[in-house]
Amino acid sequence: MSTSPSTSRPAHASALLDLAKIESGDAHASHGAIDVSPIPWLTGEVGMVKALDRDTSWVPSFELPAKAVGPTIPAAVEAPKKSGCGTGNCGCKGKSSTAPSTSTSPSTSTSPSTSTSTSTATSTSTSTSTSTAAAKRPKKLDPKRPGSGIPARKVIRVLVWARRFSQSAFFAVFMYFLFQTGFRGNFTAQSDAPVRLPLPVEAFLLANPFVAAMTFLSTHTIYRGLLWSIGLLALTMVVGRVFCGWICPFGTLHHFFGWILPSKKGRGALRVEANKTHGYQRVKYYMMYGFLVAAVFGSAIGGLFDPICVAVRAIGLGVIPAIQYLTSRGLGLGQSVPLRPVQGASDGLQDVLAHTVWQTKQFYFHETWFIVFLLVAILFANRLIPRFWCRVLCPLGSFLGIFARFAVFGMEKDHAKCTDCNLCLVNCQGADSPQGGVKWRQDECHMCMNCESACPEDVIKFRFLPNRRSAITKPDLDKRMTLATVGIGAAALPVMRIADKLDVNYHPKVIRPPGAVEERAFLERCIRCAECMKVCPNNALHPAFFEAGIEGLWTPILIARVGYCEHSCVLCGQVCPTGAIQKITEKEKLGIGVAPVKIGTAFYDVGRCLPWSMGTPCIVCEEFCPTSPKAIWVEEVEAPMREPKAGENGEPPAMKTVHLQRPHVDPSLCIGCGACEKVCPVQDQPAVYITSVGESRSKTNVILLENTNYNQKT
């Protein structure tokens, strides 16, 4: 009479193993994150899960029982009764379930005496091992920490604080450059004296590898300034996506708003689930591929979603002017207070802000409400998905994620130590699966180090040359969806350009800045960063809405009614990072030794012009014309005009003769600066206006035909 030993298999991380799932290969069927590859449990053994990244020779091994003769269907799994099982030392948290023993014969049974002695021995052994384990149980190293209380390495604690300091410092530098993207001097000295900004305010854009890749693919040209982006790629291939967690000002903005306006899923299981890797994180990779393919076909429209461009455009054109508006109104109230100290403080503060933060006058930008609305929307999206922009939409982050697979610095995880406390998930910024039992997503990690700092079991370690057996180094994308986005990117350009805006129907109000290249080349280079609009001293450049079609959304256009192009200013070309606006000199713009740069031509609506239609003397436009000789000249005429009062006895007003100077435009001298339109006293719709016709950059959008005779031979 014999009995077979009872089946004894260990549990891992306080969770009993489901043998049915293990044997069927569906061990991770209940895993919540669809994009996280589980650790390969099916190793040919059933027992304690071995760590993939660390030496686990210290872990006690358990021999598997011999195969029983006949079918065996265990009802539960019993944790091993070795090394103080039941006290928490084995990882089963003192929980066990007894599996019924099996025998080869149904009639075989155990005698009562044998059962009694076995029970007594088991009880004695259990009590002895329990007391021994209790005596050897280590104390918590840090009582304030959960679990084992193992404190994070000092170097990691230092790096976490260094990361916070780096985020604050780079955001401050970005904002300082944005404040300095403007000219607060004057142009009243020598007209050809060079005016330059003292700081490289476009530095963040020059170091942007996604911008460099787009412009290279669209223009087949490498711009010298964008070579700085190679340094960021090199840094990424050493330490991963450190730009996203340590440098990016837009990412820092989202991190800050996620802190002051925490997610609705900010606590407990909802927070843990929100910070797991999810399928929607693939969206940014599909967008990146679509934008790069569109660039291959000749459009840099991906700048609409580049994080640095979004930050400059939204903060520079929307947030700063809005704060200026509110501050000016508030300080205006202070200036009206009949107390000299209050008035002096208000005037002084207004002067300081005008010389350091914004311009001396209030700036307004075309359709900026929409840009600000989108900024507010993506910031509040953090309430639904933490770090929404960085995880879902950022093409620069996905571009860096492609290169992060080569990083020599990364994470190692000792899965056998993990107790599933999920503190790493609670503090994760990138949703990169730092928890034990699943593979780490290196392409999603922001290198914030929060997971190792929070782990109380010494499971996670960041180090150089880590073991990558439990890491996914490249994006996990659906091939069909990737091909679909590539097709969409290829089809986007012809779909956008079959409209009539570009080739056959020039929009008269699409007036590009001086030095802008031809329209097709301009759309290949312009990344919609708004640096040119922010730096314009007269508030003349604005983001286009749909004046230039969908492809031209938020590219710069001149709206002369708001501001005119300063005659000797070339700052817009100096801050353009991609060459969409060339870096011309003052002499080239003024036409000293060469033909002047023209951006359009002025026209008169004689039905609204005061000297032409109403017999009222006015020469404001001629006085403000900056060209030499003046492009606006006046015709001296004597014209009849009625007296303003009616005659006696209801007779018509008496007639008189007035001397008028009726303005005319010389299109060969007009450069389209818009000064005449800006100063025209007819407010609602000016009597003189600027259109893009006659611009120097185009050989077809012309007004003078002597140089465009297509029949003459060259």
JSON list of N, CA and C in Angstrom, two decimals, residues 199-254:
[
{"chain": "A", "resi": 199, "resn": "LEU", "atom": "N", "xyz": [20.65, 87.03, -28.54]},
{"chain": "A", "resi": 199, "resn": "LEU", "atom": "CA", "xyz": [20.58, 85.66, -28.04]},
{"chain": "A", "resi": 199, "resn": "LEU", "atom": "C", "xyz": [20.02, 84.73, -29.12]},
{"chain": "A", "resi": 200, "resn": "PRO", "atom": "N", "xyz": [20.44, 83.45, -29.11]},
{"chain": "A", "resi": 200, "resn": "PRO", "atom": "CA", "xyz": [19.88, 82.48, -30.07]},
{"chain": "A", "resi": 200, "resn": "PRO", "atom": "C", "xyz": [18.51, 82.00, -29.62]},
{"chain": "A", "resi": 201, "resn": "VAL", "atom": "N", "xyz": [17.51, 82.83, -29.78]},
{"chain": "A", "resi": 201, "resn": "VAL", "atom": "CA", "xyz": [16.19, 82.54, -29.22]},
{"chain": "A", "resi": 201, "resn": "VAL", "atom": "C", "xyz": [15.54, 81.33, -29.88]},
{"chain": "A", "resi": 202, "resn": "GLU", "atom": "N", "xyz": [16.03, 80.90, -31.04]},
{"chain": "A", "resi": 202, "resn": "GLU", "atom": "CA", "xyz": [15.47, 79.73, -31.72]},
{"chain": "A", "resi": 202, "resn": "GLU", "atom": "C", "xyz": [16.23, 78.45, -31.37]},
{"chain": "A", "resi": 203, "resn": "ALA", "atom": "N", "xyz": [17.02, 78.46, -30.27]},
{"chain": "A", "resi": 203, "resn": "ALA", "atom": "CA", "xyz": [17.90, 77.34, -29.95]},
{"chain": "A", "resi": 203, "resn": "ALA", "atom": "C", "xyz": [17.14, 76.03, -29.77]},
{"chain": "A", "resi": 204, "resn": "PHE", "atom": "N", "xyz": [16.00, 76.05, -29.10]},
{"chain": "A", "resi": 204, "resn": "PHE", "atom": "CA", "xyz": [15.25, 74.82, -28.87]},
{"chain": "A", "resi": 204, "resn": "PHE", "atom": "C", "xyz": [14.77, 74.21, -30.19]},
{"chain": "A", "resi": 205, "resn": "LEU", "atom": "N", "xyz": [14.45, 75.04, -31.17]},
{"chain": "A", "resi": 205, "resn": "LEU", "atom": "CA", "xyz": [14.03, 74.52, -32.47]},
{"chain": "A", "resi": 205, "resn": "LEU", "atom": "C", "xyz": [15.22, 73.99, -33.26]},
{"chain": "A", "resi": 206, "resn": "LEU", "atom": "N", "xyz": [16.37, 74.62, -33.12]},
{"chain": "A", "resi": 206, "resn": "LEU", "atom": "CA", "xyz": [17.56, 74.15, -33.82]},
{"chain": "A", "resi": 206, "resn": "LEU", "atom": "C", "xyz": [18.02, 72.79, -33.30]},
{"chain": "A", "resi": 207, "resn": "ALA", "atom": "N", "xyz": [17.73, 72.50, -32.03]},
{"chain": "A", "resi": 207, "resn": "ALA", "atom": "CA", "xyz": [18.12, 71.21, -31.44]},
{"chain": "A", "resi": 207, "resn": "ALA", "atom": "C", "xyz": [17.04, 70.17, -31.57]},
{"chain": "A", "resi": 208, "resn": "ASN", "atom": "N", "xyz": [16.05, 70.40, -32.42]},
{"chain": "A", "resi": 208, "resn": "ASN", "atom": "CA", "xyz": [14.90, 69.52, -32.55]},
{"chain": "A", "resi": 208, "resn": "ASN", "atom": "C", "xyz": [15.14, 68.54, -33.69]},
{"chain": "A", "resi": 209, "resn": "PRO", "atom": "N", "xyz": [15.39, 67.25, -33.41]},
{"chain": "A", "resi": 209, "resn": "PRO", "atom": "CA", "xyz": [15.69, 66.30, -34.49]},
{"chain": "A", "resi": 209, "resn": "PRO", "atom": "C", "xyz": [14.49, 66.00, -35.38]},
{"chain": "A", "resi": 210, "resn": "PHE", "atom": "N", "xyz": [13.28, 66.10, -34.87]},
{"chain": "A", "resi": 210, "resn": "PHE", "atom": "CA", "xyz": [12.10, 65.87, -35.71]},
{"chain": "A", "resi": 210, "resn": "PHE", "atom": "C", "xyz": [11.98, 66.96, -36.77]},
{"chain": "A", "resi": 211, "resn": "VAL", "atom": "N", "xyz": [12.24, 68.20, -36.39]},
{"chain": "A", "resi": 211, "resn": "VAL", "atom": "CA", "xyz": [12.23, 69.31, -37.35]},
{"chain": "A", "resi": 211, "resn": "VAL", "atom": "C", "xyz": [13.33, 69.11, -38.39]},
{"chain": "A", "resi": 212, "resn": "ALA", "atom": "N", "xyz": [14.52, 68.70, -37.92]},
{"chain": "A", "resi": 212, "resn": "ALA", "atom": "CA", "xyz": [15.63, 68.48, -38.85]},
{"chain": "A", "resi": 212, "resn": "ALA", "atom": "C", "xyz": [15.29, 67.37, -39.85]},
{"chain": "A", "resi": 213, "resn": "ALA", "atom": "N", "xyz": [14.66, 66.30, -39.38]},
{"chain": "A", "resi": 213, "resn": "ALA", "atom": "CA", "xyz": [14.30, 65.20, -40.28]},
{"chain": "A", "resi": 213, "resn": "ALA", "atom": "C", "xyz": [13.26, 65.64, -41.29]},
{"chain": "A", "resi": 214, "resn": "MET", "atom": "N", "xyz": [12.25, 66.39, -40.85]},
{"chain": "A", "resi": 214, "resn": "MET", "atom": "CA", "xyz": [11.21, 66.86, -41.77]},
{"chain": "A", "resi": 214, "resn": "MET", "atom": "C", "xyz": [11.79, 67.73, -42.87]},
{"chain": "A", "resi": 215, "resn": "THR", "atom": "N", "xyz": [12.59, 68.72, -42.48]},
{"chain": "A", "resi": 215, "resn": "THR", "atom": "CA", "xyz": [13.13, 69.65, -43.48]},
{"chain": "A", "resi": 215, "resn": "THR", "atom": "C", "xyz": [14.13, 68.96, -44.41]},
{"chain": "A", "resi": 216, "resn": "PHE", "atom": "N", "xyz": [14.86, 67.99, -43.88]},
{"chain": "A", "resi": 216, "resn": "PHE", "atom": "CA", "xyz": [15.79, 67.25, -44.75]},
{"chain": "A", "resi": 216, "resn": "PHE", "atom": "C", "xyz": [15.02, 66.42, -45.78]},
{"chain": "A", "resi": 217, "resn": "LEU", "atom": "N", "xyz": [13.94, 65.77, -45.35]},
{"chain": "A", "resi": 217, "resn": "LEU", "atom": "CA", "xyz": [13.17, 64.95, -46.28]},
{"chain": "A", "resi": 217, "resn": "LEU", "atom": "C", "xyz": [12.42, 65.80, -47.30]},
{"chain": "A", "resi": 218, "resn": "SER", "atom": "N", "xyz": [11.97, 66.98, -46.90]},
{"chain": "A", "resi": 218, "resn": "SER", "atom": "CA", "xyz": [11.17, 67.81, -47.80]},
{"chain": "A", "resi": 218, "resn": "SER", "atom": "C", "xyz": [12.03, 68.65, -48.75]},
{"chain": "A", "resi": 219, "resn": "THR", "atom": "N", "xyz": [13.21, 69.05, -48.32]},
{"chain": "A", "resi": 219, "resn": "THR", "atom": "CA", "xyz": [14.04, 69.94, -49.13]},
{"chain": "A", "resi": 219, "resn": "THR", "atom": "C", "xyz": [15.32, 69.28, -49.62]},
{"chain": "A", "resi": 220, "resn": "HIS", "atom": "N", "xyz": [15.65, 68.10, -49.07]},
{"chain": "A", "resi": 220, "resn": "HIS", "atom": "CA", "xyz": [16.91, 67.41, -49.38]},
{"chain": "A", "resi": 220, "resn": "HIS", "atom": "C", "xyz": [18.11, 68.31, -49.09]},
{"chain": "A", "resi": 221, "resn": "THR", "atom": "N", "xyz": [17.95, 69.10, -48.05]},
{"chain": "A", "resi": 221, "resn": "THR", "atom": "CA", "xyz": [19.00, 70.03, -47.65]},
{"chain": "A", "resi": 221, "resn": "THR", "atom": "C", "xyz": [19.20, 69.93, -46.15]},
{"chain": "A", "resi": 222, "resn": "ILE", "atom": "N", "xyz": [20.46, 69.97, -45.73]},
{"chain": "A", "resi": 222, "resn": "ILE", "atom": "CA", "xyz": [20.78, 69.97, -44.31]},
{"chain": "A", "resi": 222, "resn": "ILE", "atom": "C", "xyz": [21.15, 71.40, -43.92]},
{"chain": "A", "resi": 223, "resn": "TYR", "atom": "N", "xyz": [20.39, 71.98, -43.02]},
{"chain": "A", "resi": 223, "resn": "TYR", "atom": "CA", "xyz": [20.66, 73.34, -42.58]},
{"chain": "A", "resi": 223, "resn": "TYR", "atom": "C", "xyz": [21.68, 73.32, -41.45]},
{"chain": "A", "resi": 224, "resn": "ARG", "atom": "N", "xyz": [22.61, 74.23, -41.55]},
{"chain": "A", "resi": 224, "resn": "ARG", "atom": "CA", "xyz": [23.72, 74.25, -40.59]},
{"chain": "A", "resi": 224, "resn": "ARG", "atom": "C", "xyz": [23.23, 74.38, -39.16]},
{"chain": "A", "resi": 225, "resn": "GLY", "atom": "N", "xyz": [22.26, 75.24, -38.93]},
{"chain": "A", "resi": 225, "resn": "GLY", "atom": "CA", "xyz": [21.78, 75.44, -37.56]},
{"chain": "A", "resi": 225, "resn": "GLY", "atom": "C", "xyz": [21.15, 74.19, -36.97]},
{"chain": "A", "resi": 226, "resn": "LEU", "atom": "N", "xyz": [20.49, 73.39, -37.83]},
{"chain": "A", "resi": 226, "resn": "LEU", "atom": "CA", "xyz": [19.80, 72.20, -37.33]},
{"chain": "A", "resi": 226, "resn": "LEU", "atom": "C", "xyz": [20.76, 71.05, -37.02]},
{"chain": "A", "resi": 227, "resn": "LEU", "atom": "N", "xyz": [22.04, 71.22, -37.25]},
{"chain": "A", "resi": 227, "resn": "LEU", "atom": "CA", "xyz": [23.00, 70.18, -36.90]},
{"chain": "A", "resi": 227, "resn": "LEU", "atom": "C", "xyz": [23.07, 69.97, -35.40]},
{"chain": "A", "resi": 228, "resn": "TRP", "atom": "N", "xyz": [22.59, 70.97, -34.62]},
{"chain": "A", "resi": 228, "resn": "TRP", "atom": "CA", "xyz": [22.55, 70.78, -33.17]},
{"chain": "A", "resi": 228, "resn": "TRP", "atom": "C", "xyz": [21.67, 69.60, -32.80]},
{"chain": "A", "resi": 229, "resn": "SER", "atom": "N", "xyz": [20.72, 69.26, -33.64]},
{"chain": "A", "resi": 229, "resn": "SER", "atom": "CA", "xyz": [19.82, 68.15, -33.32]},
{"chain": "A", "resi": 229, "resn": "SER", "atom": "C", "xyz": [20.54, 66.81, -33.29]},
{"chain": "A", "resi": 230, "resn": "ILE", "atom": "N", "xyz": [21.67, 66.72, -33.98]},
{"chain": "A", "resi": 230, "resn": "ILE", "atom": "CA", "xyz": [22.43, 65.47, -33.95]},
{"chain": "A", "resi": 230, "resn": "ILE", "atom": "C", "xyz": [22.93, 65.20, -32.54]},
{"chain": "A", "resi": 231, "resn": "GLY", "atom": "N", "xyz": [23.27, 66.26, -31.81]},
{"chain": "A", "resi": 231, "resn": "GLY", "atom": "CA", "xyz": [23.70, 66.08, -30.43]},
{"chain": "A", "resi": 231, "resn": "GLY", "atom": "C", "xyz": [22.60, 65.50, -29.56]},
{"chain": "A", "resi": 232, "resn": "LEU", "atom": "N", "xyz": [21.35, 65.92, -29.79]},
{"chain": "A", "resi": 232, "resn": "LEU", "atom": "CA", "xyz": [20.25, 65.37, -29.01]},
{"chain": "A", "resi": 232, "resn": "LEU", "atom": "C", "xyz": [20.01, 63.91, -29.36]},
{"chain": "A", "resi": 233, "resn": "LEU", "atom": "N", "xyz": [20.15, 63.56, -30.64]},
{"chain": "A", "resi": 233, "resn": "LEU", "atom": "CA", "xyz": [20.02, 62.16, -31.01]},
{"chain": "A", "resi": 233, "resn": "LEU", "atom": "C", "xyz": [21.11, 61.31, -30.36]},
{"chain": "A", "resi": 234, "resn": "ALA", "atom": "N", "xyz": [22.34, 61.84, -30.32]},
{"chain": "A", "resi": 234, "resn": "ALA", "atom": "CA", "xyz": [23.43, 61.11, -29.68]},
{"chain": "A", "resi": 234, "resn": "ALA", "atom": "C", "xyz": [23.14, 60.91, -28.20]},
{"chain": "A", "resi": 235, "resn": "LEU", "atom": "N", "xyz": [22.62, 61.95, -27.55]},
{"chain": "A", "resi": 235, "resn": "LEU", "atom": "CA", "xyz": [22.27, 61.83, -26.13]},
{"chain": "A", "resi": 235, "resn": "LEU", "atom": "C", "xyz": [21.18, 60.77, -25.93]},
{"chain": "A", "resi": 236, "resn": "THR", "atom": "N", "xyz": [20.21, 60.72, -26.85]},
{"chain": "A", "resi": 236, "resn": "THR", "atom": "CA", "xyz": [19.13, 59.73, -26.74]},
{"chain": "A", "resi": 236, "resn": "THR", "atom": "C", "xyz": [19.67, 58.32, -26.89]},
{"chain": "A", "resi": 237, "resn": "MET", "atom": "N", "xyz": [20.65, 58.12, -27.76]},
{"chain": "A", "resi": 237, "resn": "MET", "atom": "CA", "xyz": [21.21, 56.79, -27.95]},
{"chain": "A", "resi": 237, "resn": "MET", "atom": "C", "xyz": [22.14, 56.37, -26.83]},
{"chain": "A", "resi": 238, "resn": "VAL", "atom": "N", "xyz": [22.38, 57.27, -25.88]},
{"chain": "A", "resi": 238, "resn": "VAL", "atom": "CA", "xyz": [23.17, 56.91, -24.70]},
{"chain": "A", "resi": 238, "resn": "VAL", "atom": "C", "xyz": [22.26, 56.65, -23.51]},
{"chain": "A", "resi": 239, "resn": "VAL", "atom": "N", "xyz": [21.33, 57.57, -23.22]},
{"chain": "A", "resi": 239, "resn": "VAL", "atom": "CA", "xyz": [20.52, 57.47, -22.01]},
{"chain": "A", "resi": 239, "resn": "VAL", "atom": "C", "xyz": [19.03, 57.44, -22.28]},
{"chain": "A", "resi": 240, "resn": "GLY", "atom": "N", "xyz": [18.61, 57.21, -23.52]},
{"chain": "A", "resi": 240, "resn": "GLY", "atom": "CA", "xyz": [17.19, 57.09, -23.80]},
{"chain": "A", "resi": 240, "resn": "GLY", "atom": "C", "xyz": [16.50, 58.43, -23.95]},
{"chain": "A", "resi": 241, "resn": "ARG", "atom": "N", "xyz": [15.18, 58.44, -23.76]},
{"chain": "A", "resi": 241, "resn": "ARG", "atom": "CA", "xyz": [14.37, 59.65, -23.99]},
{"chain": "A", "resi": 241, "resn": "ARG", "atom": "C", "xyz": [14.51, 60.63, -22.81]},
{"chain": "A", "resi": 242, "resn": "VAL", "atom": "N", "xyz": [15.74, 60.99, -22.53]},
{"chain": "A", "resi": 242, "resn": "VAL", "atom": "CA", "xyz": [15.97, 61.92, -21.42]},
{"chain": "A", "resi": 242, "resn": "VAL", "atom": "C", "xyz": [15.45, 63.31, -21.76]},
{"chain": "A", "resi": 243, "resn": "PHE", "atom": "N", "xyz": [15.36, 63.64, -23.06]},
{"chain": "A", "resi": 243, "resn": "PHE", "atom": "CA", "xyz": [14.83, 64.94, -23.45]},
{"chain": "A", "resi": 243, "resn": "PHE", "atom": "C", "xyz": [13.40, 65.11, -22.96]},
{"chain": "A", "resi": 244, "resn": "CYS", "atom": "N", "xyz": [12.59, 64.04, -23.06]},
{"chain": "A", "resi": 244, "resn": "CYS", "atom": "CA", "xyz": [11.18, 64.13, -22.69]},
{"chain": "A", "resi": 244, "resn": "CYS", "atom": "C", "xyz": [11.00, 64.35, -21.20]},
{"chain": "A", "resi": 245, "resn": "GLY", "atom": "N", "xyz": [11.85, 63.73, -20.38]},
{"chain": "A", "resi": 245, "resn": "GLY", "atom": "CA", "xyz": [11.68, 63.82, -18.94]},
{"chain": "A", "resi": 245, "resn": "GLY", "atom": "C", "xyz": [12.49, 64.88, -18.26]},
{"chain": "A", "resi": 246, "resn": "TRP", "atom": "N", "xyz": [13.54, 65.38, -18.94]},
{"chain": "A", "resi": 246, "resn": "TRP", "atom": "CA", "xyz": [14.47, 66.31, -18.29]},
{"chain": "A", "resi": 246, "resn": "TRP", "atom": "C", "xyz": [14.53, 67.68, -18.95]},
{"chain": "A", "resi": 247, "resn": "ILE", "atom": "N", "xyz": [14.24, 67.79, -20.25]},
{"chain": "A", "resi": 247, "resn": "ILE", "atom": "CA", "xyz": [14.54, 69.02, -20.99]},
{"chain": "A", "resi": 247, "resn": "ILE", "atom": "C", "xyz": [13.30, 69.66, -21.59]},
{"chain": "A", "resi": 248, "resn": "CYS", "atom": "N", "xyz": [12.44, 68.90, -22.23]},
{"chain": "A", "resi": 248, "resn": "CYS", "atom": "CA", "xyz": [11.34, 69.45, -23.04]},
{"chain": "A", "resi": 248, "resn": "CYS", "atom": "C", "xyz": [10.48, 70.42, -22.24]},
{"chain": "A", "resi": 249, "resn": "PRO", "atom": "N", "xyz": [10.40, 71.68, -22.64]},
{"chain": "A", "resi": 249, "resn": "PRO", "atom": "CA", "xyz": [9.58, 72.64, -21.88]},
{"chain": "A", "resi": 249, "resn": "PRO", "atom": "C", "xyz": [8.08, 72.34, -21.98]},
{"chain": "A", "resi": 250, "resn": "PHE", "atom": "N", "xyz": [7.65, 71.80, -23.11]},
{"chain": "A", "resi": 250, "resn": "PHE", "atom": "CA", "xyz": [6.23, 71.48, -23.23]},
{"chain": "A", "resi": 250, "resn": "PHE", "atom": "C", "xyz": [5.87, 70.29, -22.37]},
{"chain": "A", "resi": 251, "resn": "GLY", "atom": "N", "xyz": [6.76, 69.30, -22.29]},
{"chain": "A", "resi": 251, "resn": "GLY", "atom": "CA", "xyz": [6.53, 68.18, -21.39]},
{"chain": "A", "resi": 251, "resn": "GLY", "atom": "C", "xyz": [6.51, 68.62, -19.94]},
{"chain": "A", "resi": 252, "resn": "THR", "atom": "N", "xyz": [7.39, 69.55, -19.58]},
{"chain": "A", "resi": 252, "resn": "THR", "atom": "CA", "xyz": [7.40, 70.09, -18.22]},
{"chain": "A", "resi": 252, "resn": "THR", "atom": "C", "xyz": [6.10, 70.81, -17.91]},
{"chain": "A", "resi": 253, "resn": "LEU", "atom": "N", "xyz": [5.57, 71.52, -18.89]},
{"chain": "A", "resi": 253, "resn": "LEU", "atom": "CA", "xyz": [4.29, 72.21, -18.70]},
{"chain": "A", "resi": 253, "resn": "LEU", "atom": "C", "xyz": [3.18, 71.21, -18.40]},
{"chain": "A", "resi": 254, "resn": "HIS", "atom": "N", "xyz": [3.16, 70.11, -19.12]},
{"chain": "A", "resi": 254, "resn": "HIS", "atom": "CA", "xyz": [2.14, 69.08, -18.86]},
{"chain": "A", "resi": 254, "resn": "HIS", "atom": "C", "xyz": [2.38, 68.41, -17.51]}
]
